[in-house]
Amino acid sequence: MDVFSEAYLEEVIENQGKLFEYAEEHCPGIDVADFIEAYMKSRTRALIDEGQAYVSTMDAESLFNYFLENDKYEPKHGKVAKGFAPNWIGQFYALFQWLYKMSSKEVVKLLPVEFMFEGYPGLHDLDLQVAVCKVGEQCGLGTQK
């Protein structure tokens, strides 16, 4: 799969992390894991996978509203995740998707959201790229630079 331009990489990583954090902060009681999974499988995220500049450069609030409107996502109440974990998972998924040239749907299938929450305590202190490459190697995807 072709992935979006490296020119968007830092912005996509940062904004996806902020998006997951924004969802939790602005929708009290939201099931963050459901939100993350739905977003990663969404048409909105597929547009970013394809490198659509308009969506790839949206800030967290705009991206949140775009996703709700265009993918008709309705936030569900459920398990709340406190702290930095949603932001970190957003950043991790974005970099993993780009480095391993997979669709976001494939990434969340390979690395389910619950797995990411369980892995967060042991991985989040590592440099993000080191953490992504460590998990990628464990999944048999090889080494990335």
mmCIF file of N, CA and C in Angstrom:
data_model
loop_
_atom_site.group_PDB
_atom_site.id
_atom_site.type_symbol
_atom_site.label_atom_id
_atom_site.label_comp_id
_atom_site.label_asym_id
_atom_site.label_seq_id
_atom_site.Cartn_x
_atom_site.Cartn_y
_atom_site.Cartn_z
ATOM 1 N N MET A 1 0.842 -1.182 0.000
ATOM 2 C CA MET A 1 0.000 0.000 0.000
ATOM 3 C C MET A 1 0.884 1.242 0.000
ATOM 4 N N ASP A 2 0.541 2.211 -0.816
ATOM 5 C CA ASP A 2 1.204 3.507 -0.755
ATOM 6 C C ASP A 2 0.642 4.254 0.451
ATOM 7 N N VAL A 3 1.489 5.017 1.094
ATOM 8 C CA VAL A 3 1.053 5.797 2.246
ATOM 9 C C VAL A 3 1.200 7.283 1.935
ATOM 10 N N PHE A 4 0.641 8.094 2.793
ATOM 11 C CA PHE A 4 0.697 9.537 2.597
ATOM 12 C C PHE A 4 2.140 10.030 2.613
ATOM 13 N N SER A 5 2.332 11.219 2.065
ATOM 14 C CA SER A 5 3.655 11.824 1.951
ATOM 15 C C SER A 5 4.303 12.039 3.315
ATOM 16 N N GLU A 6 5.609 11.873 3.354
ATOM 17 C CA GLU A 6 6.357 12.128 4.586
ATOM 18 C C GLU A 6 6.169 13.578 5.048
ATOM 19 N N ALA A 7 5.839 14.474 4.128
ATOM 20 C CA ALA A 7 5.612 15.874 4.479
ATOM 21 C C ALA A 7 4.482 16.031 5.497
ATOM 22 N N TYR A 8 3.541 15.086 5.506
ATOM 23 C CA TYR A 8 2.408 15.139 6.442
ATOM 24 C C TYR A 8 2.656 14.345 7.718
ATOM 25 N N LEU A 9 3.715 13.565 7.770
ATOM 26 C CA LEU A 9 3.907 12.582 8.833
ATOM 27 C C LEU A 9 3.835 13.173 10.236
ATOM 28 N N GLU A 10 4.632 14.168 10.531
ATOM 29 C CA GLU A 10 4.642 14.743 11.885
ATOM 30 C C GLU A 10 3.278 15.313 12.257
ATOM 31 N N GLU A 11 2.636 15.966 11.306
ATOM 32 C CA GLU A 11 1.321 16.564 11.566
ATOM 33 C C GLU A 11 0.270 15.484 11.826
ATOM 34 N N VAL A 12 0.285 14.427 11.043
ATOM 35 C CA VAL A 12 -0.674 13.336 11.223
ATOM 36 C C VAL A 12 -0.450 12.660 12.575
ATOM 37 N N ILE A 13 0.805 12.400 12.919
ATOM 38 C CA ILE A 13 1.114 11.771 14.209
ATOM 39 C C ILE A 13 0.596 12.640 15.352
ATOM 40 N N GLU A 14 0.954 13.896 15.339
ATOM 41 C CA GLU A 14 0.546 14.806 16.408
ATOM 42 C C GLU A 14 -0.971 14.964 16.475
ATOM 43 N N ASN A 15 -1.597 15.189 15.332
ATOM 44 C CA ASN A 15 -3.036 15.436 15.329
ATOM 45 C C ASN A 15 -3.855 14.203 15.687
ATOM 46 N N GLN A 16 -3.382 13.019 15.302
ATOM 47 C CA GLN A 16 -4.133 11.822 15.669
ATOM 48 C C GLN A 16 -4.057 11.594 17.181
ATOM 49 N N GLY A 17 -2.892 11.821 17.763
ATOM 50 C CA GLY A 17 -2.783 11.733 19.218
ATOM 51 C C GLY A 17 -3.712 12.722 19.899
ATOM 52 N N LYS A 18 -3.686 13.945 19.427
ATOM 53 C CA LYS A 18 -4.551 14.981 20.008
ATOM 54 C C LYS A 18 -6.027 14.668 19.780
ATOM 55 N N LEU A 19 -6.357 14.042 18.645
ATOM 56 C CA LEU A 19 -7.740 13.669 18.360
ATOM 57 C C LEU A 19 -8.271 12.702 19.408
ATOM 58 N N PHE A 20 -7.514 11.653 19.702
ATOM 59 C CA PHE A 20 -7.970 10.660 20.669
ATOM 60 C C PHE A 20 -8.086 11.277 22.061
ATOM 61 N N GLU A 21 -7.174 12.167 22.391
ATOM 62 C CA GLU A 21 -7.223 12.882 23.666
ATOM 63 C C GLU A 21 -8.428 13.840 23.692
ATOM 64 N N TYR A 22 -8.661 14.529 22.584
ATOM 65 C CA TYR A 22 -9.783 15.463 22.470
ATOM 66 C C TYR A 22 -11.117 14.740 22.675
ATOM 67 N N ALA A 23 -11.260 13.578 22.066
ATOM 68 C CA ALA A 23 -12.508 12.809 22.195
ATOM 69 C C ALA A 23 -12.792 12.521 23.663
ATOM 70 N N GLU A 24 -11.776 12.113 24.389
ATOM 71 C CA GLU A 24 -11.963 11.794 25.801
ATOM 72 C C GLU A 24 -12.297 13.040 26.621
ATOM 73 N N GLU A 25 -11.619 14.126 26.335
ATOM 74 C CA GLU A 25 -11.824 15.352 27.104
ATOM 75 C C GLU A 25 -13.151 16.042 26.809
ATOM 76 N N HIS A 26 -13.643 15.928 25.580
ATOM 77 C CA HIS A 26 -14.839 16.667 25.188
ATOM 78 C C HIS A 26 -16.112 15.838 25.133
ATOM 79 N N CYS A 27 -16.007 14.560 25.405
ATOM 80 C CA CYS A 27 -17.179 13.683 25.472
ATOM 81 C C CYS A 27 -17.094 12.890 26.771
ATOM 82 N N PRO A 28 -17.468 13.514 27.886
ATOM 83 C CA PRO A 28 -17.349 12.812 29.169
ATOM 84 C C PRO A 28 -18.020 11.433 29.132
ATOM 85 N N GLY A 29 -17.293 10.441 29.624
ATOM 86 C CA GLY A 29 -17.822 9.083 29.677
ATOM 87 C C GLY A 29 -17.710 8.302 28.382
ATOM 88 N N ILE A 30 -17.055 8.881 27.366
ATOM 89 C CA ILE A 30 -16.945 8.199 26.072
ATOM 90 C C ILE A 30 -16.135 6.908 26.223
ATOM 91 N N ASP A 31 -16.539 5.899 25.494
ATOM 92 C CA ASP A 31 -15.770 4.653 25.411
ATOM 93 C C ASP A 31 -14.639 4.938 24.427
ATOM 94 N N VAL A 32 -13.483 5.283 24.965
ATOM 95 C CA VAL A 32 -12.353 5.716 24.145
ATOM 96 C C VAL A 32 -11.884 4.594 23.219
ATOM 97 N N ALA A 33 -11.873 3.368 23.707
ATOM 98 C CA ALA A 33 -11.433 2.246 22.873
ATOM 99 C C ALA A 33 -12.359 2.091 21.664
ATOM 100 N N ASP A 34 -13.664 2.231 21.868
ATOM 101 C CA ASP A 34 -14.605 2.137 20.756
ATOM 102 C C ASP A 34 -14.378 3.271 19.768
ATOM 103 N N PHE A 35 -14.159 4.476 20.286
ATOM 104 C CA PHE A 35 -13.894 5.630 19.421
ATOM 105 C C PHE A 35 -12.651 5.386 18.571
ATOM 106 N N ILE A 36 -11.559 4.950 19.219
ATOM 107 C CA ILE A 36 -10.309 4.734 18.498
ATOM 108 C C ILE A 36 -10.486 3.670 17.417
ATOM 109 N N GLU A 37 -11.112 2.559 17.767
ATOM 110 C CA GLU A 37 -11.302 1.489 16.784
ATOM 111 C C GLU A 37 -12.168 1.959 15.618
ATOM 112 N N ALA A 38 -13.266 2.627 15.925
ATOM 113 C CA ALA A 38 -14.150 3.115 14.861
ATOM 114 C C ALA A 38 -13.421 4.107 13.956
ATOM 115 N N TYR A 39 -12.641 4.997 14.553
ATOM 116 C CA TYR A 39 -11.894 5.976 13.764
ATOM 117 C C TYR A 39 -10.871 5.292 12.864
ATOM 118 N N MET A 40 -10.126 4.344 13.400
ATOM 119 C CA MET A 40 -9.086 3.664 12.623
ATOM 120 C C MET A 40 -9.675 2.875 11.451
ATOM 121 N N LYS A 41 -10.922 2.474 11.555
ATOM 122 C CA LYS A 41 -11.584 1.723 10.485
ATOM 123 C C LYS A 41 -12.436 2.625 9.588
ATOM 124 N N SER A 42 -12.423 3.895 9.842
ATOM 125 C CA SER A 42 -13.345 4.830 9.181
ATOM 126 C C SER A 42 -12.884 5.288 7.800
ATOM 127 N N ARG A 43 -13.827 5.833 7.077
ATOM 128 C CA ARG A 43 -13.525 6.462 5.789
ATOM 129 C C ARG A 43 -12.652 7.700 6.006
ATOM 130 N N THR A 44 -12.900 8.416 7.096
ATOM 131 C CA THR A 44 -12.090 9.598 7.404
ATOM 132 C C THR A 44 -10.619 9.218 7.498
ATOM 133 N N ARG A 45 -10.302 8.166 8.236
ATOM 134 C CA ARG A 45 -8.904 7.756 8.392
ATOM 135 C C ARG A 45 -8.365 7.197 7.082
ATOM 136 N N ALA A 46 -9.193 6.541 6.303
ATOM 137 C CA ALA A 46 -8.764 6.033 4.997
ATOM 138 C C ALA A 46 -8.333 7.193 4.088
ATOM 139 N N LEU A 47 -8.994 8.332 4.204
ATOM 140 C CA LEU A 47 -8.610 9.505 3.412
ATOM 141 C C LEU A 47 -7.204 9.974 3.794
ATOM 142 N N ILE A 48 -6.880 9.867 5.074
ATOM 143 C CA ILE A 48 -5.530 10.223 5.518
ATOM 144 C C ILE A 48 -4.536 9.192 4.996
ATOM 145 N N ASP A 49 -4.898 7.908 5.073
ATOM 146 C CA ASP A 49 -4.041 6.857 4.520
ATOM 147 C C ASP A 49 -3.680 7.170 3.065
ATOM 148 N N GLU A 50 -4.641 7.704 2.329
ATOM 149 C CA GLU A 50 -4.456 8.024 0.907
ATOM 150 C C GLU A 50 -3.712 9.340 0.680
ATOM 151 N N GLY A 51 -3.507 10.115 1.740
ATOM 152 C CA GLY A 51 -2.790 11.376 1.615
ATOM 153 C C GLY A 51 -3.639 12.561 1.200
ATOM 154 N N GLN A 52 -4.933 12.502 1.461
ATOM 155 C CA GLN A 52 -5.801 13.638 1.144
ATOM 156 C C GLN A 52 -5.410 14.829 2.026
ATOM 157 N N ALA A 53 -4.864 15.862 1.421
ATOM 158 C CA ALA A 53 -4.305 16.998 2.159
ATOM 159 C C ALA A 53 -5.319 17.665 3.077
ATOM 160 N N TYR A 54 -6.540 17.822 2.622
ATOM 161 C CA TYR A 54 -7.563 18.519 3.414
ATOM 162 C C TYR A 54 -7.756 17.847 4.770
ATOM 163 N N VAL A 55 -7.877 16.527 4.784
ATOM 164 C CA VAL A 55 -8.127 15.795 6.016
ATOM 165 C C VAL A 55 -6.823 15.584 6.790
ATOM 166 N N SER A 56 -5.746 15.359 6.077
ATOM 167 C CA SER A 56 -4.456 15.088 6.722
ATOM 168 C C SER A 56 -3.932 16.266 7.538
ATOM 169 N N THR A 57 -4.384 17.471 7.232
ATOM 170 C CA THR A 57 -3.867 18.660 7.917
ATOM 171 C C THR A 57 -4.873 19.277 8.890
ATOM 172 N N MET A 58 -5.972 18.593 9.159
ATOM 173 C CA MET A 58 -6.963 19.119 10.114
ATOM 174 C C MET A 58 -6.423 19.040 11.536
ATOM 175 N N ASP A 59 -6.816 20.029 12.362
ATOM 176 C CA ASP A 59 -6.487 19.938 13.778
ATOM 177 C C ASP A 59 -7.452 18.964 14.455
ATOM 178 N N ALA A 60 -7.195 18.638 15.704
ATOM 179 C CA ALA A 60 -7.958 17.607 16.404
ATOM 180 C C ALA A 60 -9.456 17.906 16.455
ATOM 181 N N GLU A 61 -9.817 19.121 16.790
ATOM 182 C CA GLU A 61 -11.239 19.468 16.896
ATOM 183 C C GLU A 61 -11.936 19.347 15.540
ATOM 184 N N SER A 62 -11.321 19.870 14.499
ATOM 185 C CA SER A 62 -11.907 19.792 13.158
ATOM 186 C C SER A 62 -12.026 18.345 12.702
ATOM 187 N N LEU A 63 -10.996 17.549 12.970
ATOM 188 C CA LEU A 63 -10.994 16.144 12.581
ATOM 189 C C LEU A 63 -12.072 15.371 13.339
ATOM 190 N N PHE A 64 -12.232 15.678 14.617
ATOM 191 C CA PHE A 64 -13.275 15.054 15.432
ATOM 192 C C PHE A 64 -14.649 15.327 14.828
ATOM 193 N N ASN A 65 -14.924 16.582 14.539
ATOM 194 C CA ASN A 65 -16.228 16.961 13.971
ATOM 195 C C ASN A 65 -16.426 16.370 12.572
ATOM 196 N N TYR A 66 -15.378 16.348 11.782
ATOM 197 C CA TYR A 66 -15.443 15.768 10.439
ATOM 198 C C TYR A 66 -15.789 14.284 10.524
ATOM 199 N N PHE A 67 -15.120 13.566 11.421
ATOM 200 C CA PHE A 67 -15.371 12.140 11.614
ATOM 201 C C PHE A 67 -16.813 11.887 12.060
ATOM 202 N N LEU A 68 -17.285 12.639 13.045
ATOM 203 C CA LEU A 68 -18.656 12.455 13.517
ATOM 204 C C LEU A 68 -19.654 12.696 12.397
ATOM 205 N N GLU A 69 -19.438 13.742 11.634
ATOM 206 C CA GLU A 69 -20.380 14.113 10.569
ATOM 207 C C GLU A 69 -20.295 13.167 9.366
ATOM 208 N N ASN A 70 -19.104 12.918 8.882
ATOM 209 C CA ASN A 70 -18.953 12.167 7.637
ATOM 210 C C ASN A 70 -19.033 10.657 7.794
ATOM 211 N N ASP A 71 -18.632 10.153 8.956
ATOM 212 C CA ASP A 71 -18.729 8.715 9.196
ATOM 213 C C ASP A 71 -19.937 8.359 10.057
ATOM 214 N N LYS A 72 -20.686 9.386 10.434
ATOM 215 C CA LYS A 72 -21.911 9.194 11.233
ATOM 216 C C LYS A 72 -21.624 8.448 12.535
ATOM 217 N N TYR A 73 -20.456 8.711 13.123
ATOM 218 C CA TYR A 73 -20.108 8.054 14.380
ATOM 219 C C TYR A 73 -20.869 8.701 15.525
ATOM 220 N N GLU A 74 -21.438 7.867 16.362
ATOM 221 C CA GLU A 74 -22.114 8.340 17.569
ATOM 222 C C GLU A 74 -21.349 7.827 18.777
ATOM 223 N N PRO A 75 -20.777 8.736 19.571
ATOM 224 C CA PRO A 75 -19.997 8.308 20.737
ATOM 225 C C PRO A 75 -20.822 7.424 21.674
ATOM 226 N N LYS A 76 -20.167 6.378 22.156
ATOM 227 C CA LYS A 76 -20.800 5.456 23.090
ATOM 228 C C LYS A 76 -20.200 5.673 24.474
ATOM 229 N N HIS A 77 -21.026 5.470 25.491
ATOM 230 C CA HIS A 77 -20.512 5.538 26.858
ATOM 231 C C HIS A 77 -19.910 4.197 27.217
ATOM 232 N N GLY A 78 -18.849 4.256 27.968
ATOM 233 C CA GLY A 78 -18.195 3.015 28.347
ATOM 234 C C GLY A 78 -16.931 3.279 29.117
ATOM 235 N N LYS A 79 -15.973 2.388 28.941
ATOM 236 C CA LYS A 79 -14.716 2.434 29.668
ATOM 237 C C LYS A 79 -13.926 3.683 29.300
ATOM 238 N N VAL A 80 -13.632 4.476 30.308
ATOM 239 C CA VAL A 80 -12.882 5.715 30.114
ATOM 240 C C VAL A 80 -11.401 5.427 30.352
ATOM 241 N N ALA A 81 -10.563 6.030 29.557
ATOM 242 C CA ALA A 81 -9.110 5.894 29.725
ATOM 243 C C ALA A 81 -8.572 7.238 30.177
ATOM 244 N N LYS A 82 -7.987 7.272 31.322
ATOM 245 C CA LYS A 82 -7.448 8.528 31.841
ATOM 246 C C LYS A 82 -5.971 8.655 31.493
ATOM 247 N N GLY A 83 -5.507 9.890 31.460
ATOM 248 C CA GLY A 83 -4.088 10.123 31.246
ATOM 249 C C GLY A 83 -3.709 10.273 29.789
ATOM 250 N N PHE A 84 -2.445 10.003 29.511
ATOM 251 C CA PHE A 84 -1.849 10.240 28.202
ATOM 252 C C PHE A 84 -2.039 9.080 27.230
ATOM 253 N N ALA A 85 -2.553 7.936 27.700
ATOM 254 C CA ALA A 85 -2.639 6.736 26.859
ATOM 255 C C ALA A 85 -3.342 6.974 25.517
ATOM 256 N N PRO A 86 -4.521 7.608 25.461
ATOM 257 C CA PRO A 86 -5.158 7.802 24.149
ATOM 258 C C PRO A 86 -4.281 8.597 23.180
ATOM 259 N N ASN A 87 -3.641 9.645 23.679
ATOM 260 C CA ASN A 87 -2.762 10.450 22.826
ATOM 261 C C ASN A 87 -1.615 9.593 22.298
ATOM 262 N N TRP A 88 -0.982 8.848 23.190
ATOM 263 C CA TRP A 88 0.145 8.010 22.789
ATOM 264 C C TRP A 88 -0.289 6.950 21.779
ATOM 265 N N ILE A 89 -1.423 6.321 22.007
ATOM 266 C CA ILE A 89 -1.917 5.301 21.081
ATOM 267 C C ILE A 89 -2.178 5.916 19.706
ATOM 268 N N GLY A 90 -2.727 7.114 19.678
ATOM 269 C CA GLY A 90 -2.952 7.791 18.403
ATOM 270 C C GLY A 90 -1.655 8.026 17.657
ATOM 271 N N GLN A 91 -0.651 8.498 18.370
ATOM 272 C CA GLN A 91 0.648 8.729 17.748
ATOM 273 C C GLN A 91 1.272 7.413 17.282
ATOM 274 N N PHE A 92 1.207 6.396 18.128
ATOM 275 C CA PHE A 92 1.767 5.092 17.804
ATOM 276 C C PHE A 92 1.133 4.534 16.532
ATOM 277 N N TYR A 93 -0.201 4.507 16.488
ATOM 278 C CA TYR A 93 -0.896 3.962 15.319
ATOM 279 C C TYR A 93 -0.523 4.722 14.045
ATOM 280 N N ALA A 94 -0.434 6.039 14.127
ATOM 281 C CA ALA A 94 -0.112 6.834 12.933
ATOM 282 C C ALA A 94 1.286 6.506 12.410
ATOM 283 N N LEU A 95 2.256 6.435 13.303
ATOM 284 C CA LEU A 95 3.618 6.128 12.872
ATOM 285 C C LEU A 95 3.719 4.683 12.393
ATOM 286 N N PHE A 96 3.085 3.745 13.086
ATOM 287 C CA PHE A 96 3.105 2.337 12.691
ATOM 288 C C PHE A 96 2.522 2.182 11.293
ATOM 289 N N GLN A 97 1.393 2.817 11.060
ATOM 290 C CA GLN A 97 0.722 2.739 9.754
ATOM 291 C C GLN A 97 1.645 3.242 8.656
ATOM 292 N N TRP A 98 2.331 4.337 8.910
ATOM 293 C CA TRP A 98 3.192 4.937 7.894
ATOM 294 C C TRP A 98 4.450 4.096 7.666
ATOM 295 N N LEU A 99 5.112 3.682 8.747
ATOM 296 C CA LEU A 99 6.355 2.921 8.611
ATOM 297 C C LEU A 99 6.151 1.569 7.934
ATOM 298 N N TYR A 100 5.063 0.893 8.286
ATOM 299 C CA TYR A 100 4.840 -0.456 7.757
ATOM 300 C C TYR A 100 3.918 -0.478 6.540
ATOM 301 N N LYS A 101 3.546 0.719 6.076
ATOM 302 C CA LYS A 101 2.768 0.863 4.831
ATOM 303 C C LYS A 101 1.545 -0.053 4.804
ATOM 304 N N MET A 102 0.773 0.038 5.878
ATOM 305 C CA MET A 102 -0.464 -0.730 6.014
ATOM 306 C C MET A 102 -1.623 0.255 6.076
ATOM 307 N N SER A 103 -2.799 -0.214 5.752
ATOM 308 C CA SER A 103 -3.973 0.642 5.966
ATOM 309 C C SER A 103 -4.233 0.720 7.466
ATOM 310 N N SER A 104 -4.893 1.751 7.884
ATOM 311 C CA SER A 104 -5.222 1.894 9.302
ATOM 312 C C SER A 104 -6.121 0.753 9.776
ATOM 313 N N LYS A 105 -6.986 0.277 8.890
ATOM 314 C CA LYS A 105 -7.835 -0.874 9.231
ATOM 315 C C LYS A 105 -6.974 -2.096 9.543
ATOM 316 N N GLU A 106 -5.929 -2.301 8.755
ATOM 317 C CA GLU A 106 -5.031 -3.437 8.989
ATOM 318 C C GLU A 106 -4.259 -3.274 10.303
ATOM 319 N N VAL A 107 -3.872 -2.054 10.608
ATOM 320 C CA VAL A 107 -3.107 -1.795 11.831
ATOM 321 C C VAL A 107 -3.943 -2.141 13.059
ATOM 322 N N VAL A 108 -5.188 -1.665 13.096
ATOM 323 C CA VAL A 108 -6.020 -1.903 14.279
ATOM 324 C C VAL A 108 -6.447 -3.369 14.371
ATOM 325 N N LYS A 109 -6.456 -4.065 13.244
ATOM 326 C CA LYS A 109 -6.736 -5.505 13.275
ATOM 327 C C LYS A 109 -5.522 -6.253 13.841
ATOM 328 N N LEU A 110 -4.330 -5.872 13.416
ATOM 329 C CA LEU A 110 -3.100 -6.502 13.885
ATOM 330 C C LEU A 110 -2.829 -6.169 15.354
ATOM 331 N N LEU A 111 -3.089 -4.911 15.717
ATOM 332 C CA LEU A 111 -2.826 -4.416 17.070
ATOM 333 C C LEU A 111 -4.117 -3.845 17.649
ATOM 334 N N PRO A 112 -4.990 -4.695 18.174
ATOM 335 C CA PRO A 112 -6.271 -4.218 18.704
ATOM 336 C C PRO A 112 -6.087 -3.153 19.791
ATOM 337 N N VAL A 113 -7.074 -2.296 19.908
ATOM 338 C CA VAL A 113 -7.006 -1.176 20.850
ATOM 339 C C VAL A 113 -6.744 -1.662 22.272
ATOM 340 N N GLU A 114 -7.412 -2.708 22.694
ATOM 341 C CA GLU A 114 -7.196 -3.216 24.062
ATOM 342 C C GLU A 114 -5.750 -3.661 24.256
ATOM 343 N N PHE A 115 -5.157 -4.271 23.239
ATOM 344 C CA PHE A 115 -3.737 -4.646 23.296
ATOM 345 C C PHE A 115 -2.876 -3.408 23.501
ATOM 346 N N MET A 116 -3.228 -2.329 22.826
ATOM 347 C CA MET A 116 -2.449 -1.096 22.933
ATOM 348 C C MET A 116 -2.549 -0.503 24.334
ATOM 349 N N PHE A 117 -3.747 -0.540 24.932
ATOM 350 C CA PHE A 117 -3.885 -0.047 26.303
ATOM 351 C C PHE A 117 -3.085 -0.922 27.272
ATOM 352 N N GLU A 118 -3.063 -2.221 27.027
ATOM 353 C CA GLU A 118 -2.294 -3.128 27.888
ATOM 354 C C GLU A 118 -0.790 -2.918 27.703
ATOM 355 N N GLY A 119 -0.362 -2.637 26.493
ATOM 356 C CA GLY A 119 1.059 -2.437 26.210
ATOM 357 C C GLY A 119 1.579 -1.061 26.578
ATOM 358 N N TYR A 120 0.680 -0.114 26.741
ATOM 359 C CA TYR A 120 1.067 1.274 27.017
ATOM 360 C C TYR A 120 2.037 1.422 28.192
ATOM 361 N N PRO A 121 1.770 0.821 29.353
ATOM 362 C CA PRO A 121 2.682 1.041 30.481
ATOM 363 C C PRO A 121 4.129 0.636 30.187
ATOM 364 N N GLY A 122 4.339 -0.410 29.424
ATOM 365 C CA GLY A 122 5.691 -0.866 29.134
ATOM 366 C C GLY A 122 6.340 -0.223 27.927
ATOM 367 N N LEU A 123 5.551 0.425 27.076
ATOM 368 C CA LEU A 123 6.088 0.984 25.832
ATOM 369 C C LEU A 123 6.184 2.506 25.805
ATOM 370 N N HIS A 124 5.347 3.197 26.571
ATOM 371 C CA HIS A 124 5.240 4.648 26.394
ATOM 372 C C HIS A 124 6.473 5.436 26.797
ATOM 373 N N ASP A 125 7.341 4.850 27.619
ATOM 374 C CA ASP A 125 8.558 5.567 28.001
ATOM 375 C C ASP A 125 9.660 5.475 26.947
ATOM 376 N N LEU A 126 9.484 4.581 25.984
ATOM 377 C CA LEU A 126 10.440 4.471 24.885
ATOM 378 C C LEU A 126 10.213 5.595 23.888
ATOM 379 N N ASP A 127 11.234 5.924 23.123
ATOM 380 C CA ASP A 127 11.060 6.805 21.979
ATOM 381 C C ASP A 127 9.968 6.188 21.103
ATOM 382 N N LEU A 128 9.091 7.006 20.549
ATOM 383 C CA LEU A 128 7.959 6.485 19.795
ATOM 384 C C LEU A 128 8.393 5.561 18.664
ATOM 385 N N GLN A 129 9.386 5.957 17.903
ATOM 386 C CA GLN A 129 9.826 5.116 16.792
ATOM 387 C C GLN A 129 10.426 3.803 17.298
ATOM 388 N N VAL A 130 11.136 3.841 18.388
ATOM 389 C CA VAL A 130 11.691 2.619 18.972
ATOM 390 C C VAL A 130 10.558 1.679 19.382
ATOM 391 N N ALA A 131 9.526 2.225 20.028
ATOM 392 C CA ALA A 131 8.381 1.414 20.450
ATOM 393 C C ALA A 131 7.681 0.799 19.246
ATOM 394 N N VAL A 132 7.453 1.602 18.204
ATOM 395 C CA VAL A 132 6.789 1.110 16.990
ATOM 396 C C VAL A 132 7.607 -0.016 16.354
ATOM 397 N N CYS A 133 8.905 0.188 16.232
ATOM 398 C CA CYS A 133 9.759 -0.825 15.600
ATOM 399 C C CYS A 133 9.844 -2.096 16.443
ATOM 400 N N LYS A 134 9.866 -1.943 17.751
ATOM 401 C CA LYS A 134 9.899 -3.104 18.650
ATOM 402 C C LYS A 134 8.645 -3.951 18.455
ATOM 403 N N VAL A 135 7.481 -3.314 18.418
ATOM 404 C CA VAL A 135 6.221 -4.036 18.216
ATOM 405 C C VAL A 135 6.172 -4.623 16.801
ATOM 406 N N GLY A 136 6.610 -3.864 15.825
ATOM 407 C CA GLY A 136 6.632 -4.361 14.449
ATOM 408 C C GLY A 136 7.478 -5.607 14.306
ATOM 409 N N GLU A 137 8.645 -5.613 14.943
ATOM 410 C CA GLU A 137 9.520 -6.787 14.912
ATOM 411 C C GLU A 137 8.842 -7.981 15.578
ATOM 412 N N GLN A 138 8.169 -7.733 16.705
ATOM 413 C CA GLN A 138 7.476 -8.809 17.413
ATOM 414 C C GLN A 138 6.319 -9.374 16.591
ATOM 415 N N CYS A 139 5.792 -8.573 15.690
ATOM 416 C CA CYS A 139 4.717 -9.020 14.804
ATOM 417 C C CYS A 139 5.266 -9.685 13.546
ATOM 418 N N GLY A 140 6.584 -9.761 13.445
ATOM 419 C CA GLY A 140 7.207 -10.391 12.287
ATOM 420 C C GLY A 140 7.265 -9.519 11.049
ATOM 421 N N LEU A 141 7.200 -8.210 11.248
ATOM 422 C CA LEU A 141 7.196 -7.277 10.117
ATOM 423 C C LEU A 141 8.585 -6.783 9.735
ATOM 424 N N GLY A 142 9.594 -7.213 10.449
ATOM 425 C CA GLY A 142 10.954 -6.789 10.121
ATOM 426 C C GLY A 142 11.341 -5.502 10.817
ATOM 427 N N THR A 143 12.515 -5.029 10.481
ATOM 428 C CA THR A 143 13.075 -3.841 11.092
ATOM 429 C C THR A 143 12.839 -2.644 10.190
ATOM 430 N N GLN A 144 12.489 -1.518 10.788
ATOM 431 C CA GLN A 144 12.298 -0.265 10.061
ATOM 432 C C GLN A 144 13.272 0.767 10.594
ATOM 433 N N LYS A 145 13.688 1.680 9.719
ATOM 434 C CA LYS A 145 14.603 2.760 10.145
ATOM 435 C C LYS A 145 13.869 4.059 10.183
#
